[in-house]
Amino acid sequence: MILHGYWRSGAAWRARIALNLKGLSYEQRGVDLRTGVQRSEAFVVLNPQGMVPALEIDGAVLTQSPAILEWLEEAHPAPPLLPVESADRAHVRAMAALIGCDIHPLNNLRVGKALRETLGADQAAIDAWAARWIVSGFEALELLVSRRGVGWCFGDAPTLADCYLIPQIYSARRFGVPLDAFPRLLAIDAAAARHPAFIAAHPDAQPDAD
């Protein structure tokens, strides 16, 4: 497998975490989003959307991190990243979607660039914009974790939800968002900082990192 990603991309980071939790070997190829490599003719052949991650598998190319993570769960079910019961699986997917649909897209690199170039926002305004969505999302997630989590987002082992959460906490810190109001999320972040799969997926550990 070949994972095309950017070291600090939250979406690519999710895929790395899941691949590592599954114990799978993969080659990484860096796509520097800052220089526009994702819009090059060669990369658009892989992913017409011009975004990361893209995962090459047996002659096929998978795009969009939710689809990649779901494929990993189907193709490599052990260890599982979704619970056994169907309602529990829906809860985990809802936690992941809370981050992947309602927080992350609103504070990624493309949106920040659009705010700056189209609306003339300065960095303080961009940080405030990001904090608005991160805080409201984390408030809901903190409550969900209090009901379902036992050391992780759901239960006592990492799930798809944790693959989404850890990159978003990193992003929150980059935007200067205070996190003291989210002790359960911070406890998960601390657990991930001790877990080999999460350590290996961290941006600083990637071959294309600055």
mmCIF file of C-alpha atoms in Angstrom:
data_model
loop_
_atom_site.group_PDB
_atom_site.id
_atom_site.type_symbol
_atom_site.label_atom_id
_atom_site.label_comp_id
_atom_site.label_asym_id
_atom_site.label_seq_id
_atom_site.Cartn_x
_atom_site.Cartn_y
_atom_site.Cartn_z
ATOM 1 C CA MET A 1 0.000 0.000 0.000
ATOM 2 C CA ILE A 2 1.103 3.542 -0.783
ATOM 3 C CA LEU A 3 -0.284 6.426 1.262
ATOM 4 C CA HIS A 4 -0.082 9.833 -0.385
ATOM 5 C CA GLY A 5 -0.390 12.490 2.286
ATOM 6 C CA TYR A 6 0.948 15.601 3.914
ATOM 7 C CA TRP A 7 2.638 15.313 7.285
ATOM 8 C CA ARG A 8 0.377 17.868 9.002
ATOM 9 C CA SER A 9 -2.881 17.015 7.225
ATOM 10 C CA GLY A 10 -5.460 15.888 9.763
ATOM 11 C CA ALA A 11 -7.157 13.656 7.201
ATOM 12 C CA ALA A 12 -3.916 11.915 6.230
ATOM 13 C CA TRP A 13 -3.038 11.624 9.922
ATOM 14 C CA ARG A 14 -6.296 9.724 10.557
ATOM 15 C CA ALA A 15 -5.359 7.240 7.887
ATOM 16 C CA ARG A 16 -1.882 6.748 9.360
ATOM 17 C CA ILE A 17 -3.334 6.076 12.797
ATOM 18 C CA ALA A 18 -5.768 3.500 11.435
ATOM 19 C CA LEU A 19 -3.098 1.778 9.345
ATOM 20 C CA ASN A 20 -0.821 1.638 12.369
ATOM 21 C CA LEU A 21 -3.544 0.340 14.692
ATOM 22 C CA LYS A 22 -4.202 -2.420 12.156
ATOM 23 C CA GLY A 23 -0.487 -3.258 12.098
ATOM 24 C CA LEU A 24 -0.267 -2.782 8.317
ATOM 25 C CA SER A 25 2.848 -1.889 6.356
ATOM 26 C CA TYR A 26 2.649 0.982 3.888
ATOM 27 C CA GLU A 27 4.889 3.309 1.927
ATOM 28 C CA GLN A 28 4.450 7.048 2.338
ATOM 29 C CA ARG A 29 4.740 9.662 -0.395
ATOM 30 C CA GLY A 30 4.617 13.280 0.654
ATOM 31 C CA VAL A 31 2.348 15.802 -1.064
ATOM 32 C CA ASP A 32 3.284 19.320 0.050
ATOM 33 C CA LEU A 33 -0.016 21.163 0.171
ATOM 34 C CA ARG A 34 1.746 24.497 0.681
ATOM 35 C CA THR A 35 3.418 24.367 -2.735
ATOM 36 C CA GLY A 36 0.380 23.128 -4.665
ATOM 37 C CA VAL A 37 1.663 19.644 -5.508
ATOM 38 C CA GLN A 38 -1.875 18.357 -4.912
ATOM 39 C CA ARG A 39 -3.001 20.279 -8.001
ATOM 40 C CA SER A 40 -0.298 18.859 -10.263
ATOM 41 C CA GLU A 41 -1.324 16.795 -13.263
ATOM 42 C CA ALA A 42 0.363 13.702 -11.837
ATOM 43 C CA PHE A 43 -1.485 13.884 -8.534
ATOM 44 C CA VAL A 44 -4.874 14.783 -10.012
ATOM 45 C CA VAL A 45 -4.657 11.534 -11.972
ATOM 46 C CA LEU A 46 -4.629 9.766 -8.595
ATOM 47 C CA ASN A 47 -7.230 11.972 -6.938
ATOM 48 C CA PRO A 48 -9.265 14.261 -9.203
ATOM 49 C CA GLN A 49 -10.261 16.306 -6.162
ATOM 50 C CA GLY A 50 -6.620 17.261 -5.596
ATOM 51 C CA MET A 51 -6.675 16.440 -1.904
ATOM 52 C CA VAL A 52 -4.957 14.103 0.539
ATOM 53 C CA PRO A 53 -4.972 11.341 1.542
ATOM 54 C CA ALA A 54 -4.999 8.938 -1.359
ATOM 55 C CA LEU A 55 -4.283 5.267 -0.719
ATOM 56 C CA GLU A 56 -3.075 3.011 -3.520
ATOM 57 C CA ILE A 57 -4.065 -0.629 -3.066
ATOM 58 C CA ASP A 58 -3.633 -3.390 -5.654
ATOM 59 C CA GLY A 59 -4.014 -1.097 -8.628
ATOM 60 C CA ALA A 60 -6.904 0.895 -7.137
ATOM 61 C CA VAL A 61 -6.794 4.330 -5.500
ATOM 62 C CA LEU A 62 -8.979 5.141 -2.500
ATOM 63 C CA THR A 63 -9.683 8.763 -1.562
ATOM 64 C CA GLN A 64 -11.494 10.570 1.271
ATOM 65 C CA SER A 65 -10.320 9.512 4.722
ATOM 66 C CA PRO A 66 -13.746 8.235 5.922
ATOM 67 C CA ALA A 67 -13.880 5.849 2.962
ATOM 68 C CA ILE A 68 -10.278 4.771 3.542
ATOM 69 C CA LEU A 69 -10.901 4.061 7.222
ATOM 70 C CA GLU A 70 -14.088 2.142 6.475
ATOM 71 C CA TRP A 71 -12.259 0.105 3.823
ATOM 72 C CA LEU A 72 -9.507 -0.705 6.305
ATOM 73 C CA GLU A 73 -12.104 -1.928 8.789
ATOM 74 C CA GLU A 74 -13.746 -4.135 6.161
ATOM 75 C CA ALA A 75 -10.580 -5.471 4.530
ATOM 76 C CA HIS A 76 -8.558 -5.844 7.738
ATOM 77 C CA PRO A 77 -11.100 -6.373 10.530
ATOM 78 C CA ALA A 78 -8.597 -7.261 13.259
ATOM 79 C CA PRO A 79 -8.031 -5.479 15.497
ATOM 80 C CA PRO A 80 -11.451 -3.848 15.160
ATOM 81 C CA LEU A 81 -11.920 -0.084 15.159
ATOM 82 C CA LEU A 82 -15.699 -0.406 15.443
ATOM 83 C CA PRO A 83 -17.662 -2.138 18.232
ATOM 84 C CA VAL A 84 -19.646 -5.337 17.718
ATOM 85 C CA GLU A 85 -23.170 -4.034 18.276
ATOM 86 C CA SER A 86 -24.750 -2.081 15.426
ATOM 87 C CA ALA A 87 -25.992 0.748 17.658
ATOM 88 C CA ASP A 88 -22.536 1.076 19.216
ATOM 89 C CA ARG A 89 -20.981 1.213 15.750
ATOM 90 C CA ALA A 90 -23.367 4.045 14.897
ATOM 91 C CA HIS A 91 -22.292 5.930 18.029
ATOM 92 C CA VAL A 92 -18.624 5.672 17.042
ATOM 93 C CA ARG A 93 -19.371 6.772 13.496
ATOM 94 C CA ALA A 94 -21.350 9.733 14.868
ATOM 95 C CA MET A 95 -18.381 10.820 16.988
ATOM 96 C CA ALA A 96 -16.100 10.546 13.967
ATOM 97 C CA ALA A 97 -18.543 12.499 11.796
ATOM 98 C CA LEU A 98 -18.866 15.214 14.441
ATOM 99 C CA ILE A 99 -15.169 15.910 13.901
ATOM 100 C CA GLY A 100 -14.831 14.969 10.250
ATOM 101 C CA CYS A 101 -17.928 16.836 9.038
ATOM 102 C CA ASP A 102 -18.602 19.618 11.539
ATOM 103 C CA ILE A 103 -15.156 20.706 12.785
ATOM 104 C CA HIS A 104 -12.250 19.759 10.545
ATOM 105 C CA PRO A 105 -13.541 21.018 7.158
ATOM 106 C CA LEU A 106 -14.089 24.484 8.630
ATOM 107 C CA ASN A 107 -10.496 24.965 9.786
ATOM 108 C CA ASN A 108 -8.378 23.173 7.222
ATOM 109 C CA LEU A 109 -5.720 24.761 5.019
ATOM 110 C CA ARG A 110 -8.075 25.463 2.095
ATOM 111 C CA VAL A 111 -10.596 27.306 4.249
ATOM 112 C CA GLY A 112 -7.926 29.346 6.015
ATOM 113 C CA LYS A 113 -6.502 30.376 2.670
ATOM 114 C CA ALA A 114 -9.947 31.364 1.378
ATOM 115 C CA LEU A 115 -10.674 33.424 4.491
ATOM 116 C CA ARG A 116 -7.376 35.228 4.078
ATOM 117 C CA GLU A 117 -7.435 35.790 0.318
ATOM 118 C CA THR A 118 -11.152 36.274 -0.333
ATOM 119 C CA LEU A 119 -12.379 37.943 2.834
ATOM 120 C CA GLY A 120 -9.180 39.651 3.947
ATOM 121 C CA ALA A 121 -9.128 37.922 7.325
ATOM 122 C CA ASP A 122 -5.957 38.270 9.372
ATOM 123 C CA GLN A 123 -4.544 35.454 11.494
ATOM 124 C CA ALA A 124 -6.432 36.551 14.600
ATOM 125 C CA ALA A 125 -9.725 36.382 12.724
ATOM 126 C CA ILE A 126 -8.852 32.985 11.261
ATOM 127 C CA ASP A 127 -7.953 31.666 14.712
ATOM 128 C CA ALA A 128 -11.269 32.952 16.101
ATOM 129 C CA TRP A 129 -13.153 31.327 13.225
ATOM 130 C CA ALA A 130 -11.470 27.978 13.864
ATOM 131 C CA ALA A 131 -12.030 28.204 17.626
ATOM 132 C CA ARG A 132 -15.747 28.804 17.137
ATOM 133 C CA TRP A 133 -16.256 25.421 15.477
ATOM 134 C CA ILE A 134 -13.681 23.491 17.493
ATOM 135 C CA VAL A 135 -15.102 24.577 20.852
ATOM 136 C CA SER A 136 -18.735 23.889 19.975
ATOM 137 C CA GLY A 137 -17.833 20.491 18.556
ATOM 138 C CA PHE A 138 -15.610 19.556 21.486
ATOM 139 C CA GLU A 139 -18.344 20.543 23.953
ATOM 140 C CA ALA A 140 -20.654 17.969 22.381
ATOM 141 C CA LEU A 141 -17.929 15.355 22.071
ATOM 142 C CA GLU A 142 -16.867 15.760 25.710
ATOM 143 C CA LEU A 143 -20.422 14.912 26.744
ATOM 144 C CA LEU A 144 -20.599 11.921 24.402
ATOM 145 C CA VAL A 145 -17.312 10.580 25.733
ATOM 146 C CA SER A 146 -18.566 10.971 29.310
ATOM 147 C CA ARG A 147 -21.432 8.624 28.422
ATOM 148 C CA ARG A 148 -19.543 6.091 26.314
ATOM 149 C CA GLY A 149 -15.813 6.331 26.885
ATOM 150 C CA VAL A 150 -13.643 4.245 29.189
ATOM 151 C CA GLY A 151 -10.250 5.799 28.549
ATOM 152 C CA TRP A 152 -10.945 6.311 24.835
ATOM 153 C CA CYS A 153 -13.787 7.946 22.910
ATOM 154 C CA PHE A 154 -15.887 4.778 23.079
ATOM 155 C CA GLY A 155 -15.047 1.953 25.441
ATOM 156 C CA ASP A 156 -11.578 0.945 26.550
ATOM 157 C CA ALA A 157 -9.781 0.639 23.194
ATOM 158 C CA PRO A 158 -9.118 2.999 20.276
ATOM 159 C CA THR A 159 -11.824 3.258 17.631
ATOM 160 C CA LEU A 160 -12.365 5.245 14.459
ATOM 161 C CA ALA A 161 -13.443 8.159 16.654
ATOM 162 C CA ASP A 162 -9.993 8.365 18.251
ATOM 163 C CA CYS A 163 -8.384 8.379 14.801
ATOM 164 C CA TYR A 164 -10.320 11.590 14.160
ATOM 165 C CA LEU A 165 -9.927 13.149 17.598
ATOM 166 C CA ILE A 166 -6.152 13.191 18.027
ATOM 167 C CA PRO A 167 -5.379 15.209 14.861
ATOM 168 C CA GLN A 168 -8.142 17.653 15.770
ATOM 169 C CA ILE A 169 -6.686 18.257 19.231
ATOM 170 C CA TYR A 170 -3.329 18.992 17.580
ATOM 171 C CA SER A 171 -5.088 21.438 15.253
ATOM 172 C CA ALA A 172 -6.884 23.083 18.175
ATOM 173 C CA ARG A 173 -3.552 23.766 19.852
ATOM 174 C CA ARG A 174 -2.155 25.248 16.641
ATOM 175 C CA PHE A 175 -5.075 27.701 16.616
ATOM 176 C CA GLY A 176 -4.510 28.533 20.278
ATOM 177 C CA VAL A 177 -7.816 27.078 21.478
ATOM 178 C CA PRO A 178 -7.923 26.591 25.282
ATOM 179 C CA LEU A 179 -8.698 22.952 26.082
ATOM 180 C CA ASP A 180 -8.992 22.908 29.877
ATOM 181 C CA ALA A 181 -12.780 22.572 29.605
ATOM 182 C CA PHE A 182 -12.373 19.168 27.949
ATOM 183 C CA PRO A 183 -10.661 16.894 30.502
ATOM 184 C CA ARG A 184 -11.904 13.655 28.965
ATOM 185 C CA LEU A 185 -10.620 14.605 25.523
ATOM 186 C CA LEU A 186 -7.279 15.609 27.030
ATOM 187 C CA ALA A 187 -7.082 12.260 28.844
ATOM 188 C CA ILE A 188 -7.559 10.482 25.510
ATOM 189 C CA ASP A 189 -4.858 12.666 23.984
ATOM 190 C CA ALA A 190 -2.513 11.679 26.830
ATOM 191 C CA ALA A 191 -3.286 7.993 26.286
ATOM 192 C CA ALA A 192 -2.574 8.364 22.583
ATOM 193 C CA ALA A 193 0.764 10.014 23.357
ATOM 194 C CA ARG A 194 1.798 6.731 25.031
ATOM 195 C CA HIS A 195 0.406 4.405 22.334
ATOM 196 C CA PRO A 196 2.882 3.163 19.676
ATOM 197 C CA ALA A 197 0.403 3.427 16.784
ATOM 198 C CA PHE A 198 -0.391 7.045 17.580
ATOM 199 C CA ILE A 199 3.240 7.938 18.282
ATOM 200 C CA ALA A 200 4.296 6.603 14.869
ATOM 201 C CA ALA A 201 1.486 8.537 13.149
ATOM 202 C CA HIS A 202 2.359 11.909 14.705
ATOM 203 C CA PRO A 203 3.287 14.613 12.169
ATOM 204 C CA ASP A 204 6.755 15.108 13.655
ATOM 205 C CA ALA A 205 7.557 11.443 12.951
ATOM 206 C CA GLN A 206 6.737 11.601 9.224
ATOM 207 C CA PRO A 207 9.405 11.461 6.506
ATOM 208 C CA ASP A 208 8.163 14.677 4.856
ATOM 209 C CA ALA A 209 7.924 16.697 8.086
ATOM 210 C CA ASP A 210 9.672 20.068 8.270
#
